[in-house]
mmCIF file of C-alpha atoms in Angstrom:
data_model
loop_
_atom_site.group_PDB
_atom_site.id
_atom_site.type_symbol
_atom_site.label_atom_id
_atom_site.label_comp_id
_atom_site.label_asym_id
_atom_site.label_seq_id
_atom_site.Cartn_x
_atom_site.Cartn_y
_atom_site.Cartn_z
ATOM 1 C CA MET U 1 -23.547 -1.901 -40.987
ATOM 2 C CA ALA U 2 -21.511 -5.084 -40.176
ATOM 3 C CA GLY U 3 -18.142 -5.654 -38.677
ATOM 4 C CA LEU U 4 -16.473 -5.326 -35.260
ATOM 5 C CA HIS U 5 -13.485 -3.281 -34.658
ATOM 6 C CA GLU U 6 -11.710 -3.557 -31.177
ATOM 7 C CA HIS U 7 -11.263 -0.346 -29.559
ATOM 8 C CA GLN U 8 -10.026 0.081 -25.952
ATOM 9 C CA LEU U 9 -13.265 1.590 -24.651
ATOM 10 C CA VAL U 10 -16.183 0.861 -26.984
ATOM 11 C CA GLN U 11 -16.335 -2.843 -27.880
ATOM 12 C CA SER U 12 -19.662 -3.049 -29.723
ATOM 13 C CA ILE U 13 -22.831 -1.061 -30.540
ATOM 14 C CA ILE U 14 -25.869 -2.844 -31.610
ATOM 15 C CA PHE U 15 -29.129 -1.093 -32.926
ATOM 16 C CA ASN U 16 -32.081 -3.057 -33.901
ATOM 17 C CA GLY U 17 -30.095 -6.295 -34.098
ATOM 18 C CA GLU U 18 -27.531 -4.735 -36.407
ATOM 19 C CA LYS U 19 -23.840 -4.109 -35.350
ATOM 20 C CA LEU U 20 -22.384 -0.851 -36.118
ATOM 21 C CA ASP U 21 -19.032 -0.700 -37.935
ATOM 22 C CA LEU U 22 -16.692 0.810 -35.341
ATOM 23 C CA SER U 23 -14.184 1.702 -37.945
ATOM 24 C CA PHE U 24 -16.111 4.842 -38.440
ATOM 25 C CA LEU U 25 -16.056 5.643 -34.610
ATOM 26 C CA SER U 26 -13.620 8.522 -34.240
ATOM 27 C CA ARG U 27 -14.102 9.500 -30.669
ATOM 28 C CA ALA U 28 -15.833 8.140 -27.434
ATOM 29 C CA ASN U 29 -16.238 9.671 -23.981
ATOM 30 C CA PHE U 30 -17.709 7.839 -21.095
ATOM 31 C CA ILE U 31 -18.225 10.019 -17.995
ATOM 32 C CA GLU U 32 -19.016 8.669 -14.638
ATOM 33 C CA THR U 33 -20.346 11.010 -11.707
ATOM 34 C CA ILE U 34 -21.344 10.472 -8.148
ATOM 35 C CA SER U 35 -24.715 12.357 -8.979
ATOM 36 C CA LEU U 36 -27.696 11.527 -11.231
ATOM 37 C CA ASP U 37 -26.237 13.954 -13.758
ATOM 38 C CA GLY U 38 -24.500 10.798 -15.234
ATOM 39 C CA PRO U 39 -23.164 8.422 -16.375
ATOM 40 C CA LYS U 40 -23.020 9.816 -19.790
ATOM 41 C CA LEU U 41 -21.633 8.555 -23.105
ATOM 42 C CA ILE U 42 -20.638 10.677 -26.122
ATOM 43 C CA ILE U 43 -19.611 8.921 -29.317
ATOM 44 C CA VAL U 44 -18.800 10.552 -32.692
ATOM 45 C CA PHE U 45 -19.257 8.690 -35.896
ATOM 46 C CA ASP U 46 -18.239 9.623 -39.553
ATOM 47 C CA ASP U 47 -21.514 9.286 -41.240
ATOM 48 C CA LYS U 48 -20.911 10.962 -44.658
ATOM 49 C CA GLU U 49 -23.052 8.366 -46.342
ATOM 50 C CA SER U 50 -25.910 8.832 -43.895
ATOM 51 C CA ILE U 51 -25.939 5.109 -43.103
ATOM 52 C CA LEU U 52 -26.739 5.721 -39.589
ATOM 53 C CA ARG U 53 -29.341 8.291 -39.936
ATOM 54 C CA ASP U 54 -31.089 7.144 -43.270
ATOM 55 C CA ASP U 55 -30.464 3.322 -43.706
ATOM 56 C CA LEU U 56 -30.419 2.422 -40.033
ATOM 57 C CA GLY U 57 -33.098 5.035 -39.031
ATOM 58 C CA ILE U 58 -31.194 6.152 -35.659
ATOM 59 C CA THR U 59 -33.000 9.109 -34.246
ATOM 60 C CA GLU U 60 -33.461 10.787 -30.916
ATOM 61 C CA LYS U 61 -34.850 8.429 -28.202
ATOM 62 C CA SER U 62 -33.424 5.413 -30.165
ATOM 63 C CA VAL U 63 -32.052 2.768 -27.903
ATOM 64 C CA MET U 64 -28.457 1.182 -28.387
ATOM 65 C CA THR U 65 -26.966 -1.742 -26.586
ATOM 66 C CA ILE U 66 -23.423 -0.820 -26.160
ATOM 67 C CA VAL U 67 -20.477 -2.717 -24.521
ATOM 68 C CA LEU U 68 -17.822 -0.839 -22.876
ATOM 69 C CA ALA U 69 -14.570 -2.602 -21.973
ATOM 70 C CA ASP U 70 -10.866 -2.173 -21.332
ATOM 71 C CA PRO U 71 -9.444 -5.384 -22.792
ATOM 72 C CA PHE U 72 -5.722 -4.333 -22.413
ATOM 73 C CA ASN U 73 -6.304 -3.980 -18.673
ATOM 74 C CA SER U 74 -7.857 -7.445 -17.802
ATOM 75 C CA ASP U 75 -11.229 -6.091 -18.604
ATOM 76 C CA VAL U 76 -11.614 -4.133 -15.398
ATOM 77 C CA LEU U 77 -14.282 -2.235 -17.321
ATOM 78 C CA ASP U 78 -16.688 -4.654 -18.885
ATOM 79 C CA TRP U 79 -20.247 -3.215 -18.911
ATOM 80 C CA SER U 80 -23.039 -3.979 -21.373
ATOM 81 C CA ALA U 81 -26.143 -1.602 -21.084
ATOM 82 C CA ASP U 82 -29.036 -0.034 -23.176
ATOM 83 C CA TRP U 83 -28.280 3.644 -23.888
ATOM 84 C CA VAL U 84 -30.822 6.324 -25.198
ATOM 85 C CA VAL U 85 -29.967 8.823 -27.815
ATOM 86 C CA MET U 86 -30.771 12.150 -26.128
ATOM 87 C CA THR U 87 -29.305 14.277 -28.906
ATOM 88 C CA MET U 88 -27.529 13.666 -32.209
ATOM 89 C CA PRO U 89 -26.250 16.825 -33.771
ATOM 90 C CA VAL U 90 -24.414 16.790 -37.134
ATOM 91 C CA ASP U 91 -21.423 19.009 -38.092
ATOM 92 C CA GLU U 92 -20.367 20.379 -41.328
ATOM 93 C CA GLY U 93 -18.414 17.201 -42.038
ATOM 94 C CA ASP U 94 -21.158 14.845 -41.476
ATOM 95 C CA ASN U 95 -19.821 13.658 -38.264
ATOM 96 C CA VAL U 96 -22.606 12.631 -36.016
ATOM 97 C CA THR U 97 -22.221 13.173 -32.199
ATOM 98 C CA PHE U 98 -24.521 10.798 -30.322
ATOM 99 C CA ASN U 99 -25.202 12.121 -26.649
ATOM 100 C CA LEU U 100 -26.410 9.016 -24.758
ATOM 101 C CA MET U 101 -27.818 8.214 -21.188
ATOM 102 C CA PRO U 102 -28.397 4.901 -19.797
ATOM 103 C CA LYS U 103 -32.033 3.773 -20.096
ATOM 104 C CA VAL U 104 -32.332 3.031 -16.530
ATOM 105 C CA LEU U 105 -31.375 6.538 -15.800
ATOM 106 C CA CYS U 106 -33.513 7.887 -18.535
ATOM 107 C CA ASP U 107 -36.539 6.082 -16.844
ATOM 108 C CA LEU U 108 -35.762 7.738 -13.623
ATOM 109 C CA LYS U 109 -35.970 11.219 -15.150
ATOM 110 C CA LYS U 110 -39.387 10.595 -16.734
ATOM 111 C CA PRO U 111 -42.405 12.273 -15.012
ATOM 112 C CA SER U 112 -44.182 9.945 -12.643
ATOM 113 C CA LEU U 113 -47.786 9.046 -13.703
ATOM 114 C CA VAL U 114 -48.935 8.455 -10.054
ATOM 115 C CA GLY U 115 -48.035 9.899 -6.619
ATOM 116 C CA ARG U 116 -46.640 7.726 -3.727
ATOM 117 C CA CYS U 117 -46.121 8.283 -0.124
ATOM 118 C CA PHE U 118 -43.180 6.772 1.968
ATOM 119 C CA VAL U 119 -43.811 7.145 5.684
ATOM 120 C CA LYS U 120 -40.908 6.499 7.983
ATOM 121 C CA GLN U 121 -39.582 3.870 5.581
ATOM 122 C CA ALA U 122 -35.929 2.603 5.222
ATOM 123 C CA VAL U 123 -33.986 3.936 2.281
ATOM 124 C CA SER U 124 -33.640 0.355 0.899
ATOM 125 C CA ASN U 125 -37.473 -0.055 0.901
ATOM 126 C CA ILE U 126 -37.915 3.232 -0.887
ATOM 127 C CA LEU U 127 -35.454 2.482 -3.518
ATOM 128 C CA GLN U 128 -37.114 -0.908 -4.151
ATOM 129 C CA HIS U 129 -40.164 1.017 -5.329
ATOM 130 C CA LEU U 130 -38.565 3.794 -6.988
ATOM 131 C CA ALA U 131 -35.897 1.937 -8.828
ATOM 132 C CA PRO U 132 -36.949 -1.754 -9.009
ATOM 133 C CA ASN U 133 -35.043 -2.532 -12.298
ATOM 134 C CA MET U 134 -31.481 -2.490 -11.010
ATOM 135 C CA PRO U 135 -29.468 -3.702 -8.089
ATOM 136 C CA HIS U 136 -28.850 -1.379 -5.194
ATOM 137 C CA ASP U 137 -25.806 -0.675 -2.988
ATOM 138 C CA VAL U 138 -27.295 1.195 0.061
ATOM 139 C CA GLY U 139 -25.753 2.170 3.317
ATOM 140 C CA VAL U 140 -27.405 2.189 6.736
ATOM 141 C CA PHE U 141 -28.992 5.393 7.990
ATOM 142 C CA PRO U 142 -29.844 6.094 11.700
ATOM 143 C CA PHE U 143 -33.440 7.820 11.072
ATOM 144 C CA LYS U 144 -36.326 7.477 8.730
ATOM 145 C CA LEU U 145 -38.255 10.394 7.269
ATOM 146 C CA ASP U 146 -41.395 10.861 5.274
ATOM 147 C CA PHE U 147 -41.002 11.406 1.487
ATOM 148 C CA HIS U 148 -43.627 11.964 -1.304
ATOM 149 C CA LEU U 149 -43.411 11.334 -4.934
ATOM 150 C CA LEU U 150 -45.985 13.665 -6.616
ATOM 151 C CA PRO U 151 -47.775 13.102 -9.908
ATOM 152 C CA ALA U 152 -45.683 14.574 -12.762
ATOM 153 C CA GLN U 153 -42.538 14.780 -10.363
ATOM 154 C CA ARG U 154 -39.395 12.976 -11.684
ATOM 155 C CA THR U 155 -38.065 10.058 -9.557
ATOM 156 C CA SER U 156 -34.560 11.259 -10.036
ATOM 157 C CA ARG U 157 -35.683 14.598 -8.432
ATOM 158 C CA LEU U 158 -37.105 12.701 -5.228
ATOM 159 C CA LEU U 159 -33.846 10.611 -5.023
ATOM 160 C CA ARG U 160 -31.856 13.746 -5.002
ATOM 161 C CA GLN U 161 -33.807 15.075 -2.162
ATOM 162 C CA ILE U 162 -33.686 12.006 -0.207
ATOM 163 C CA ALA U 163 -30.005 11.864 -0.552
ATOM 164 C CA LYS U 164 -29.673 15.600 0.309
ATOM 165 C CA GLU U 165 -31.778 15.258 3.345
ATOM 166 C CA LEU U 166 -29.817 12.092 4.522
ATOM 167 C CA GLY U 167 -26.468 13.565 3.842
ATOM 168 C CA ALA U 168 -25.711 11.087 1.044
ATOM 169 C CA VAL U 169 -24.811 10.868 -2.579
ATOM 170 C CA VAL U 170 -26.980 8.829 -5.111
ATOM 171 C CA PHE U 171 -25.615 7.589 -8.345
ATOM 172 C CA ILE U 172 -25.536 4.979 -11.005
ATOM 173 C CA ARG U 173 -22.191 3.028 -11.014
ATOM 174 C CA ARG U 174 -22.207 0.650 -14.052
ATOM 175 C CA GLY U 175 -25.688 -0.356 -13.585
ATOM 176 C CA ILE U 176 -25.892 -0.298 -9.777
ATOM 177 C CA LEU U 177 -27.797 2.361 -7.861
ATOM 178 C CA VAL U 178 -25.551 3.461 -5.072
ATOM 179 C CA PHE U 179 -26.990 5.393 -2.143
ATOM 180 C CA ARG U 180 -24.291 6.082 0.530
ATOM 181 C CA THR U 181 -22.748 8.835 2.480
ATOM 182 C CA LEU U 182 -19.540 10.339 0.972
ATOM 183 C CA ALA U 183 -17.906 9.545 4.466
ATOM 184 C CA GLU U 184 -18.652 5.890 3.866
ATOM 185 C CA LEU U 185 -17.051 5.946 0.474
ATOM 186 C CA GLN U 186 -14.227 7.864 1.806
ATOM 187 C CA GLN U 187 -13.410 5.201 4.459
ATOM 188 C CA ARG U 188 -13.173 2.418 1.948
ATOM 189 C CA SER U 189 -9.952 0.848 0.984
ATOM 190 C CA ALA U 190 -8.265 2.499 -2.101
ATOM 191 C CA LYS U 191 -8.681 0.527 -5.319
ATOM 192 C CA TYR U 192 -5.501 1.802 -6.800
ATOM 193 C CA GLN U 193 -2.317 3.680 -5.714
ATOM 194 C CA TYR U 194 -1.205 6.398 -8.146
ATOM 195 C CA HIS U 195 2.063 8.221 -8.210
ATOM 196 C CA TYR U 196 3.141 11.515 -9.351
ATOM 197 C CA ASN U 197 6.612 12.292 -10.831
ATOM 198 C CA ASP U 198 7.858 8.688 -10.662
ATOM 199 C CA THR U 199 7.960 7.089 -14.017
ATOM 200 C CA ARG U 200 8.898 3.758 -12.631
ATOM 201 C CA GLN U 201 5.227 2.986 -11.222
ATOM 202 C CA LYS U 202 2.566 1.421 -13.134
ATOM 203 C CA TYR U 203 -0.157 3.995 -12.200
ATOM 204 C CA GLN U 204 0.965 7.545 -12.788
ATOM 205 C CA ILE U 205 -0.679 10.954 -12.697
ATOM 206 C CA ALA U 206 0.616 12.885 -15.762
ATOM 207 C CA LYS U 207 -0.606 16.246 -14.607
ATOM 208 C CA PHE U 208 -2.963 17.873 -12.134
ATOM 209 C CA THR U 209 -4.469 21.106 -10.924
ATOM 210 C CA LEU U 210 -5.880 22.163 -7.635
ATOM 211 C CA PRO U 211 -9.296 23.859 -7.459
ATOM 212 C CA ASN U 212 -9.665 27.553 -6.816
ATOM 213 C CA ASP U 213 -13.165 27.649 -5.988
ATOM 214 C CA GLU U 214 -13.474 28.634 -2.265
ATOM 215 C CA SER U 215 -15.885 31.294 -2.862
ATOM 216 C CA ILE U 216 -18.247 29.076 -4.820
ATOM 217 C CA VAL U 217 -18.024 26.140 -1.981
ATOM 218 C CA ALA U 218 -18.646 29.037 0.636
ATOM 219 C CA ASP U 219 -21.655 30.199 -1.302
ATOM 220 C CA LEU U 220 -23.007 26.630 -1.469
ATOM 221 C CA THR U 221 -22.292 25.781 2.202
ATOM 222 C CA GLN U 222 -22.275 28.892 4.416
ATOM 223 C CA ARG U 223 -26.056 28.646 5.396
ATOM 224 C CA CYS U 224 -27.686 28.204 8.745
ATOM 225 C CA TYR U 225 -30.842 26.338 7.964
ATOM 226 C CA MET U 226 -33.917 26.669 10.065
ATOM 227 C CA GLY U 227 -37.368 24.936 10.136
ATOM 228 C CA TRP U 228 -40.476 25.159 12.226
ATOM 229 C CA ASP U 229 -41.890 22.184 14.153
ATOM 230 C CA ASP U 230 -45.492 22.367 15.652
ATOM 231 C CA VAL U 231 -44.295 20.999 18.845
ATOM 232 C CA LYS U 232 -40.730 22.067 19.173
ATOM 233 C CA GLY U 233 -41.192 25.405 17.578
ATOM 234 C CA ILE U 234 -37.931 26.782 15.803
ATOM 235 C CA VAL U 235 -35.385 23.988 14.962
ATOM 236 C CA LYS U 236 -31.963 25.271 13.827
ATOM 237 C CA SER U 237 -28.834 23.729 12.415
ATOM 238 C CA THR U 238 -25.869 23.479 14.471
ATOM 239 C CA ARG U 239 -23.508 23.907 11.668
ATOM 240 C CA HIS U 240 -22.537 27.453 10.396
ATOM 241 C CA MET U 241 -24.462 29.193 13.079
ATOM 242 C CA GLY U 242 -23.045 32.562 12.308
ATOM 243 C CA ALA U 243 -24.081 32.201 8.557
ATOM 244 C CA PRO U 244 -27.105 33.805 6.975
ATOM 245 C CA ILE U 245 -30.253 31.946 7.955
ATOM 246 C CA GLU U 246 -32.333 30.150 5.401
ATOM 247 C CA HIS U 247 -35.745 28.737 6.079
ATOM 248 C CA THR U 248 -36.594 25.331 4.909
ATOM 249 C CA GLY U 249 -39.624 22.755 5.214
ATOM 250 C CA ALA U 250 -37.350 20.429 7.323
ATOM 251 C CA THR U 251 -38.070 19.964 10.959
ATOM 252 C CA SER U 252 -35.257 17.601 11.924
ATOM 253 C CA GLN U 253 -32.050 19.015 13.107
ATOM 254 C CA ALA U 254 -30.041 16.131 11.561
ATOM 255 C CA VAL U 255 -31.633 17.033 8.139
ATOM 256 C CA LEU U 256 -30.974 20.695 8.636
ATOM 257 C CA ASN U 257 -27.233 19.892 9.412
ATOM 258 C CA ASN U 258 -27.125 17.656 6.208
ATOM 259 C CA LEU U 259 -28.390 20.461 3.896
ATOM 260 C CA THR U 260 -24.827 22.094 3.950
ATOM 261 C CA LYS U 261 -23.006 19.032 3.052
ATOM 262 C CA ILE U 262 -21.739 18.729 -0.573
ATOM 263 C CA PRO U 263 -18.696 16.857 -1.988
ATOM 264 C CA ILE U 264 -15.584 19.268 -1.979
ATOM 265 C CA THR U 265 -13.382 18.917 -5.139
ATOM 266 C CA VAL U 266 -9.853 18.707 -4.049
ATOM 267 C CA LEU U 267 -8.107 17.517 -7.138
ATOM 268 C CA ASP U 268 -8.211 17.561 -11.044
ATOM 269 C CA ALA U 269 -5.831 15.108 -12.716
ATOM 270 C CA ASN U 270 -5.049 13.498 -15.869
ATOM 271 C CA MET U 271 -3.614 9.953 -16.535
ATOM 272 C CA GLN U 272 -3.405 7.037 -18.966
ATOM 273 C CA GLY U 273 -6.654 5.133 -19.413
ATOM 274 C CA ASN U 274 -7.652 2.581 -16.642
ATOM 275 C CA GLY U 275 -10.982 1.183 -17.151
ATOM 276 C CA GLY U 276 -10.925 0.231 -13.375
ATOM 277 C CA LEU U 277 -11.443 3.740 -12.426
ATOM 278 C CA GLN U 278 -15.077 4.401 -11.569
ATOM 279 C CA ALA U 279 -16.941 7.091 -9.667
ATOM 280 C CA GLY U 280 -17.334 6.453 -5.953
ATOM 281 C CA ASP U 281 -14.234 4.429 -5.561
ATOM 282 C CA CYS U 282 -11.029 5.721 -3.664
ATOM 283 C CA ILE U 283 -7.473 5.902 -4.836
ATOM 284 C CA ASP U 284 -4.337 6.583 -2.885
ATOM 285 C CA ILE U 285 -1.816 9.121 -4.164
ATOM 286 C CA VAL U 286 1.931 9.441 -3.409
ATOM 287 C CA TRP U 287 3.258 13.002 -4.359
ATOM 288 C CA ASN U 288 6.981 12.394 -5.159
ATOM 289 C CA ARG U 289 9.178 15.240 -5.289
ATOM 290 C CA SER U 290 12.747 15.598 -6.696
ATOM 291 C CA ASP U 291 14.016 17.039 -3.224
ATOM 292 C CA LEU U 292 15.945 14.311 -1.549
ATOM 293 C CA GLU U 293 15.325 15.807 1.882
ATOM 294 C CA LYS U 294 11.664 16.139 1.315
ATOM 295 C CA PRO U 295 10.821 13.242 -1.214
ATOM 296 C CA ILE U 296 7.096 13.466 -0.502
ATOM 297 C CA ASP U 297 4.804 16.402 -0.790
ATOM 298 C CA GLU U 298 2.480 16.117 2.200
ATOM 299 C CA SER U 299 0.590 19.252 1.371
ATOM 300 C CA LEU U 300 -1.464 17.519 -1.187
ATOM 301 C CA PRO U 301 -4.373 14.998 -0.545
ATOM 302 C CA VAL U 302 -3.110 11.465 -0.183
ATOM 303 C CA LYS U 303 -6.500 9.795 -0.526
ATOM 304 C CA VAL U 304 -9.481 11.014 -2.606
ATOM 305 C CA VAL U 305 -12.952 9.708 -3.615
ATOM 306 C CA LEU U 306 -13.520 9.766 -7.444
ATOM 307 C CA GLY U 307 -16.170 12.213 -7.912
ATOM 308 C CA THR U 308 -15.994 12.269 -11.617
ATOM 309 C CA VAL U 309 -14.113 9.909 -14.092
ATOM 310 C CA ALA U 310 -13.942 10.596 -17.738
ATOM 311 C CA HIS U 311 -12.713 7.723 -19.992
ATOM 312 C CA SER U 312 -11.689 9.140 -23.322
ATOM 313 C CA PHE U 313 -10.805 7.442 -26.502
ATOM 314 C CA ALA U 314 -9.512 9.258 -29.553
ATOM 315 C CA GLY U 315 -6.772 8.751 -32.214
ATOM 316 C CA LYS U 316 -6.048 5.239 -30.579
ATOM 317 C CA ARG U 317 -5.291 6.786 -27.293
ATOM 318 C CA TYR U 318 -7.157 5.916 -24.086
ATOM 319 C CA LEU U 319 -7.013 8.553 -21.271
ATOM 320 C CA ASN U 320 -8.762 9.380 -18.109
ATOM 321 C CA ARG U 321 -9.406 12.561 -16.210
ATOM 322 C CA ILE U 322 -10.601 12.453 -12.769
ATOM 323 C CA LYS U 323 -11.883 14.969 -10.098
ATOM 324 C CA GLY U 324 -11.163 13.776 -6.527
ATOM 325 C CA VAL U 325 -13.571 14.871 -3.790
ATOM 326 C CA LEU U 326 -13.513 14.661 0.086
ATOM 327 C CA ASP U 327 -16.241 14.909 2.753
ATOM 328 C CA LYS U 328 -15.051 17.880 4.808
#
């Protein structure tokens, strides 16, 4: 399939040296997260003639090179990467939905062929061994722990464990493996300032909802973790001391305290497409009101970390949906 059709999100797709004709692309969703659940890319093609499946031979586990960009916003999104087709269901209208994962992430999710031991090593050194094929953005952590990658264990699972015990988040941001605490991300300068209820501003929130998940958050965080040290005896978390006790294999009080830390979602919002919005960045928000005496609503969060960013292109419209999180 030849030809190149400029979209505001997907700029080109190449499979085995062949450029796919993007005029048959009907929808695209690029989802970024601050976890190793993403990023994800979902693209839908009209394939009534079975060109993609039969002529080109695209199947599950095929690798495509895809360029994502936002050319109408100074290319603040400009990322070329290899993506692996995880599934490709076909509906009754012969529309093929390609569910894709970056190859670098797919590699992290493969079972390890050998075991590895990391004894009192810095996180940066561990990441160099576990994810050597991409650049890293790593914070500084005050203590070092022992970690073990067992044979047949997925590297991504160990990375999640390390992040959990160190009170951090680990995710891939446009080809870079980020390993930092949410508090660090929250302290960074905001990349954009968004406004609600002010059409004069360039960056506007069209609509929003506030989460109603207090019971879910409480269920995930209201634990008093406890471990056993052969020298110190019982080691107990100093957080949520009145909560139900849960025993773990951790023996460091700092680790026990970190086990209850999770990103807390405080905002779900929709806006016009902006390729510069990416998971892990901060945005400032001005909540305008029509009340002249109280023109700003101070009850809503004025700064959030982007925990999830969905970039959606369909019907020649490019939209974003974000979930803002905070370290509480």
